[in-house]
XYZ file of N, CA and C in Angstrom:
390
model
N 7.505 -12.377 42.117
C 8.329 -12.427 40.920
C 8.119 -11.139 40.119
N 9.196 -10.558 39.624
C 9.108 -9.321 38.855
C 8.561 -9.596 37.469
N 7.804 -8.642 36.964
C 7.251 -8.759 35.618
C 8.348 -8.512 34.589
N 8.310 -9.262 33.499
C 9.279 -9.083 32.418
C 8.857 -7.950 31.493
N 7.649 -7.465 31.640
C 7.118 -6.468 30.735
C 7.047 -5.102 31.396
N 7.228 -4.068 30.600
C 6.952 -2.708 31.055
C 5.440 -2.602 31.197
N 4.936 -1.675 31.991
C 3.485 -1.558 32.172
C 2.721 -1.437 30.852
N 3.249 -0.715 29.888
C 2.547 -0.559 28.605
C 2.533 -1.853 27.803
N 3.439 -2.786 28.136
C 3.508 -4.045 27.400
C 2.629 -5.133 28.009
N 2.055 -4.846 29.173
C 1.188 -5.827 29.813
C -0.007 -6.104 28.909
N -0.450 -7.344 28.828
C -1.585 -7.685 27.972
C -2.847 -6.894 28.287
N -3.057 -6.527 29.557
C -4.276 -5.817 29.935
C -4.141 -4.302 29.832
N -2.985 -3.818 29.413
C -2.762 -2.370 29.348
C -3.712 -1.732 28.337
N -4.205 -0.556 28.684
C -5.124 0.176 27.817
C -4.312 0.872 26.733
N -4.432 0.415 25.502
C -3.689 0.978 24.381
C -4.648 1.312 23.265
N -4.374 2.415 22.601
C -5.161 2.712 21.415
C -4.555 1.924 20.260
N -5.381 1.406 19.359
C -4.849 0.606 18.263
C -4.022 1.470 17.318
N -2.966 0.888 16.783
C -2.099 1.581 15.838
C -2.804 1.647 14.485
N -2.684 2.776 13.812
C -3.267 2.906 12.483
C -2.547 1.975 11.521
N -3.290 1.394 10.618
C -2.706 0.465 9.657
C -2.391 1.174 8.347
N -1.187 0.917 7.840
C -0.800 1.412 6.518
C -0.864 0.271 5.501
N -1.466 -0.833 5.901
C -1.610 -1.985 5.016
C -2.889 -1.906 4.200
N -2.775 -2.237 2.932
C -3.948 -2.300 2.060
C -4.433 -3.740 2.065
N -5.593 -4.018 2.674
C -6.048 -5.397 2.807
C -6.399 -6.070 1.481
N -6.802 -5.296 0.484
C -7.157 -5.889 -0.808
C -5.915 -6.225 -1.635
N -4.974 -5.296 -1.702
C -3.763 -5.521 -2.490
C -2.689 -6.268 -1.721
N -2.854 -6.317 -0.398
C -1.873 -6.956 0.480
C -0.486 -6.344 0.318
N -0.478 -5.021 0.247
C 0.756 -4.254 0.156
C 0.693 -3.126 1.176
N 1.813 -2.471 1.389
C 1.880 -1.345 2.304
C 1.664 -0.056 1.528
N 0.740 0.782 2.027
C 0.489 2.070 1.373
C 1.614 3.046 1.703
N 2.101 3.721 0.651
C 3.137 4.743 0.782
C 2.759 5.856 -0.184
N 2.968 7.094 0.220
C 2.643 8.177 -0.697
C 3.564 8.126 -1.909
N 3.016 8.435 -3.076
C 3.779 8.423 -4.323
C 4.793 9.561 -4.354
N 4.503 10.621 -3.628
C 5.402 11.779 -3.542
C 5.115 12.479 -2.220
N 5.966 13.411 -1.842
C 5.723 14.175 -0.626
C 4.446 14.989 -0.783
N 3.653 15.063 0.282
C 2.453 15.911 0.243
C 2.897 17.376 0.245
N 1.963 18.270 -0.029
C 2.296 19.695 -0.126
C 2.842 20.284 1.169
N 2.463 19.711 2.301
C 2.935 20.225 3.586
C 3.784 19.192 4.324
N 4.552 18.429 3.580
C 5.392 17.390 4.182
C 6.314 17.997 5.247
N 6.425 17.314 6.350
C 7.276 17.779 7.443
C 8.750 17.820 7.050
N 9.104 17.193 5.942
C 10.493 17.177 5.492
C 10.796 18.261 4.450
N 9.793 18.994 4.017
C 10.022 20.074 3.055
C 10.741 21.226 3.744
N 11.579 21.929 2.998
C 12.247 23.102 3.582
C 11.228 24.170 3.973
N 11.546 24.930 4.981
C 10.689 26.036 5.383
C 9.662 25.699 6.441
N 9.635 24.450 6.924
C 8.737 24.058 8.006
C 7.267 24.371 7.698
N 6.712 23.809 6.606
C 5.330 24.128 6.238
C 4.282 23.695 7.258
N 4.614 22.789 8.151
C 3.656 22.365 9.191
C 3.847 23.152 10.485
N 4.782 24.094 10.490
C 5.006 24.960 11.651
C 5.302 24.154 12.911
N 6.170 23.158 12.777
C 6.535 22.328 13.924
C 7.397 23.118 14.893
N 7.237 22.836 16.175
C 8.087 23.446 17.191
C 9.536 23.054 16.932
N 10.490 23.891 17.351
C 11.899 23.532 17.190
C 12.193 22.181 17.838
N 12.876 21.318 17.125
C 13.242 19.997 17.629
C 12.178 18.933 17.454
N 10.967 19.315 17.053
C 9.869 18.344 16.944
C 10.125 17.329 15.835
N 10.623 17.777 14.688
C 10.896 16.842 13.590
C 11.932 15.811 14.017
N 12.992 16.262 14.655
C 14.022 15.333 15.129
C 13.421 14.326 16.108
N 12.557 14.800 17.007
C 11.905 13.912 17.969
C 11.045 12.874 17.248
N 10.282 13.299 16.252
C 9.423 12.376 15.505
C 10.250 11.317 14.787
N 11.350 11.734 14.161
C 12.213 10.791 13.446
C 12.840 9.803 14.430
N 13.324 10.293 15.552
C 13.932 9.420 16.561
C 12.923 8.388 17.060
N 11.698 8.840 17.346
C 10.665 7.916 17.819
C 10.306 6.892 16.743
N 10.204 7.335 15.505
C 9.855 6.414 14.413
C 10.956 5.389 14.185
N 12.194 5.825 14.211
C 13.312 4.898 13.978
C 13.457 3.899 15.120
N 12.988 4.253 16.307
C 13.085 3.355 17.444
C 11.814 2.572 17.703
N 10.758 2.873 16.968
C 9.470 2.210 17.213
C 8.938 1.535 15.976
N 7.929 2.143 15.384
C 7.232 1.550 14.236
C 8.128 1.421 13.002
N 9.096 2.302 12.874
C 9.990 2.235 11.714
C 9.550 3.134 10.575
N 8.503 3.914 10.797
C 8.022 4.830 9.766
C 7.147 5.890 10.413
N 6.881 6.936 9.658
C 5.954 7.982 10.069
C 4.771 7.920 9.112
N 3.572 8.030 9.648
C 2.376 8.103 8.807
C 2.210 9.559 8.389
N 1.979 9.770 7.112
C 1.792 11.123 6.600
C 0.613 11.785 7.312
N 0.835 13.000 7.810
C -0.220 13.718 8.531
C -1.453 13.974 7.667
N -1.258 14.101 6.361
C -2.404 14.386 5.488
C -3.263 13.154 5.227
N -2.816 11.990 5.706
C -3.616 10.768 5.561
C -4.174 10.277 6.891
N -3.987 11.049 7.940
C -4.534 10.662 9.239
C -6.050 10.816 9.220
N -6.763 9.993 9.983
C -8.229 10.022 9.951
C -8.831 11.385 10.275
N -8.201 12.155 11.155
C -8.773 13.442 11.518
C -8.654 14.473 10.405
N -7.885 14.181 9.380
C -7.679 15.142 8.300
C -8.920 15.286 7.415
N -9.871 14.397 7.547
C -11.119 14.513 6.806
C -10.967 14.311 5.312
N -10.131 13.396 4.900
C -9.964 13.127 3.475
C -10.178 11.641 3.197
N -10.380 11.292 1.939
C -10.655 9.897 1.606
C -9.402 9.012 1.500
N -8.230 9.576 1.644
C -6.997 8.792 1.506
C -6.708 8.094 2.832
N -6.578 6.764 2.819
C -6.304 6.037 4.068
C -4.859 6.258 4.524
N -4.549 5.936 5.782
C -3.194 6.135 6.295
C -2.135 5.511 5.391
N -1.062 6.275 5.173
C 0.034 5.837 4.304
C 1.361 6.313 4.881
N 2.421 5.598 4.562
C 3.765 5.962 5.001
C 4.154 7.289 4.353
N 4.707 8.173 5.153
C 5.191 9.472 4.675
C 6.324 9.254 3.667
N 6.166 9.826 2.483
C 7.188 9.655 1.446
C 8.488 10.355 1.832
N 8.370 11.493 2.495
C 9.571 12.196 2.936
C 10.415 11.336 3.864
N 9.758 10.636 4.785
C 10.478 9.751 5.700
C 11.053 8.555 4.943
N 10.229 7.930 4.117
C 10.654 6.718 3.403
C 11.833 6.983 2.466
N 11.887 8.176 1.886
C 12.998 8.508 0.983
C 14.289 8.814 1.731
N 14.189 9.159 2.997
C 15.369 9.555 3.769
C 15.894 8.480 4.713
N 15.036 7.562 5.135
C 15.420 6.570 6.142
C 15.064 5.166 5.678
N 16.045 4.272 5.748
C 15.834 2.872 5.380
C 15.803 2.041 6.658
N 14.706 2.122 7.382
C 14.594 1.364 8.623
C 14.408 -0.116 8.292
N 14.723 -0.952 9.262
C 14.548 -2.386 9.015
C 13.072 -2.709 8.794
N 12.181 -1.959 9.443
C 10.753 -2.227 9.279
C 10.302 -1.946 7.840
N 10.762 -0.834 7.270
C 10.423 -0.519 5.879
C 11.038 -1.543 4.922
N 12.238 -2.010 5.233
C 12.867 -3.019 4.388
C 12.080 -4.326 4.413
N 11.600 -4.726 5.597
C 10.798 -5.948 5.710
C 9.488 -5.786 4.942
N 8.837 -4.643 5.108
C 7.584 -4.382 4.380
C 7.807 -4.492 2.869
N 8.891 -3.914 2.411
C 9.176 -3.930 0.979
C 9.432 -5.352 0.475
N 10.199 -6.117 1.241
C 10.543 -7.473 0.802
C 9.376 -8.452 0.897
N 8.584 -8.329 1.957
C 7.484 -9.275 2.141
C 6.239 -8.933 1.335
N 5.864 -7.665 1.317
C 4.605 -7.285 0.683
C 4.772 -6.317 -0.478
N 5.795 -5.490 -0.422
C 5.950 -4.438 -1.420
C 5.093 -3.236 -1.050
N 5.220 -2.192 -1.841
C 4.475 -0.959 -1.587
C 3.500 -0.701 -2.712
N 2.403 -0.078 -2.369
C 1.494 0.481 -3.351
C 1.561 1.990 -3.131
N 2.016 2.701 -4.143
C 2.154 4.149 -4.029
C 0.829 4.815 -4.352
N 0.376 5.643 -3.435
C -0.888 6.349 -3.610
C -0.627 7.848 -3.651
N -1.464 8.552 -4.375
C -1.316 9.995 -4.481
C -1.732 10.658 -3.168
N -1.014 11.706 -2.773
C -1.426 12.443 -1.576
C -2.796 13.073 -1.796
N -3.513 13.325 -0.728
C -4.827 13.963 -0.891
C -4.675 15.365 -1.463
N -5.691 15.799 -2.170
C -5.724 17.147 -2.723
C -5.835 18.122 -1.559
N -4.887 19.048 -1.428
C -4.934 19.951 -0.274
C -6.165 20.847 -0.264
N -6.815 21.048 -1.402
C -8.002 21.886 -1.443
C -9.265 21.133 -1.036
N -9.218 19.794 -1.071
C -10.417 19.015 -0.747
C -10.630 18.869 0.754
N -9.583 19.007 1.528
C -9.706 18.904 2.988
C -8.627 19.752 3.632
N -9.016 20.530 4.600
C -8.048 21.338 5.321
C -7.396 20.470 6.375
N -6.056 20.401 6.378
C -5.334 19.603 7.354
C -5.165 20.407 8.628
N -5.712 19.928 9.751
C -5.551 20.656 11.005
C -4.114 20.587 11.489
N -3.776 21.499 12.351
C -2.438 21.490 12.936
C -2.278 20.267 13.820
N -1.052 19.826 13.953
C -0.765 18.723 14.858
C -0.830 19.238 16.294
N -1.413 18.486 17.214
C -1.465 18.918 18.602
C -0.049 19.136 19.151
N 0.124 20.220 19.876
C 1.424 20.492 20.491
C 2.360 21.282 19.614
N 2.013 21.514 18.401
C 2.855 22.299 17.506
C 2.222 23.680 17.343
N 3.039 24.686 17.188
C 2.531 26.046 17.126
C 2.805 26.681 15.794
N 1.974 27.661 15.474
C 2.175 28.464 14.266
C 3.170 29.565 14.554
N 4.016 29.858 13.628
C 4.905 30.986 13.727
C 4.384 32.054 12.803
N 4.089 33.203 13.327
C 3.515 34.279 12.507
C 4.605 35.157 11.933
């Protein structure tokens, strides 16, 4: 009998856990209060993304989780701000997932990390343009 699941959907598949944007104490979804200083949606490509990378990220987010986690809140960024929904994405796209989060739990807006307190590393696979 054929499996109804794709290999990645199999219960025994090796998957890394998804980062949570949920605040367990407030029982709300964390979202940045404003775009971070190097938001991928700011003009001028401050994160030096490869051509087409932003479009790819948006397409994947709209077809998957329904949001993008702000790069400045990722664990590798070395800052005290926990993972939060990218404000640039949330202001531009009304995915059904974000709508459900808003209706069921609401959002708690948190300030982006201070860019001077932690240096944000480049995203893997993206290059600097000199």
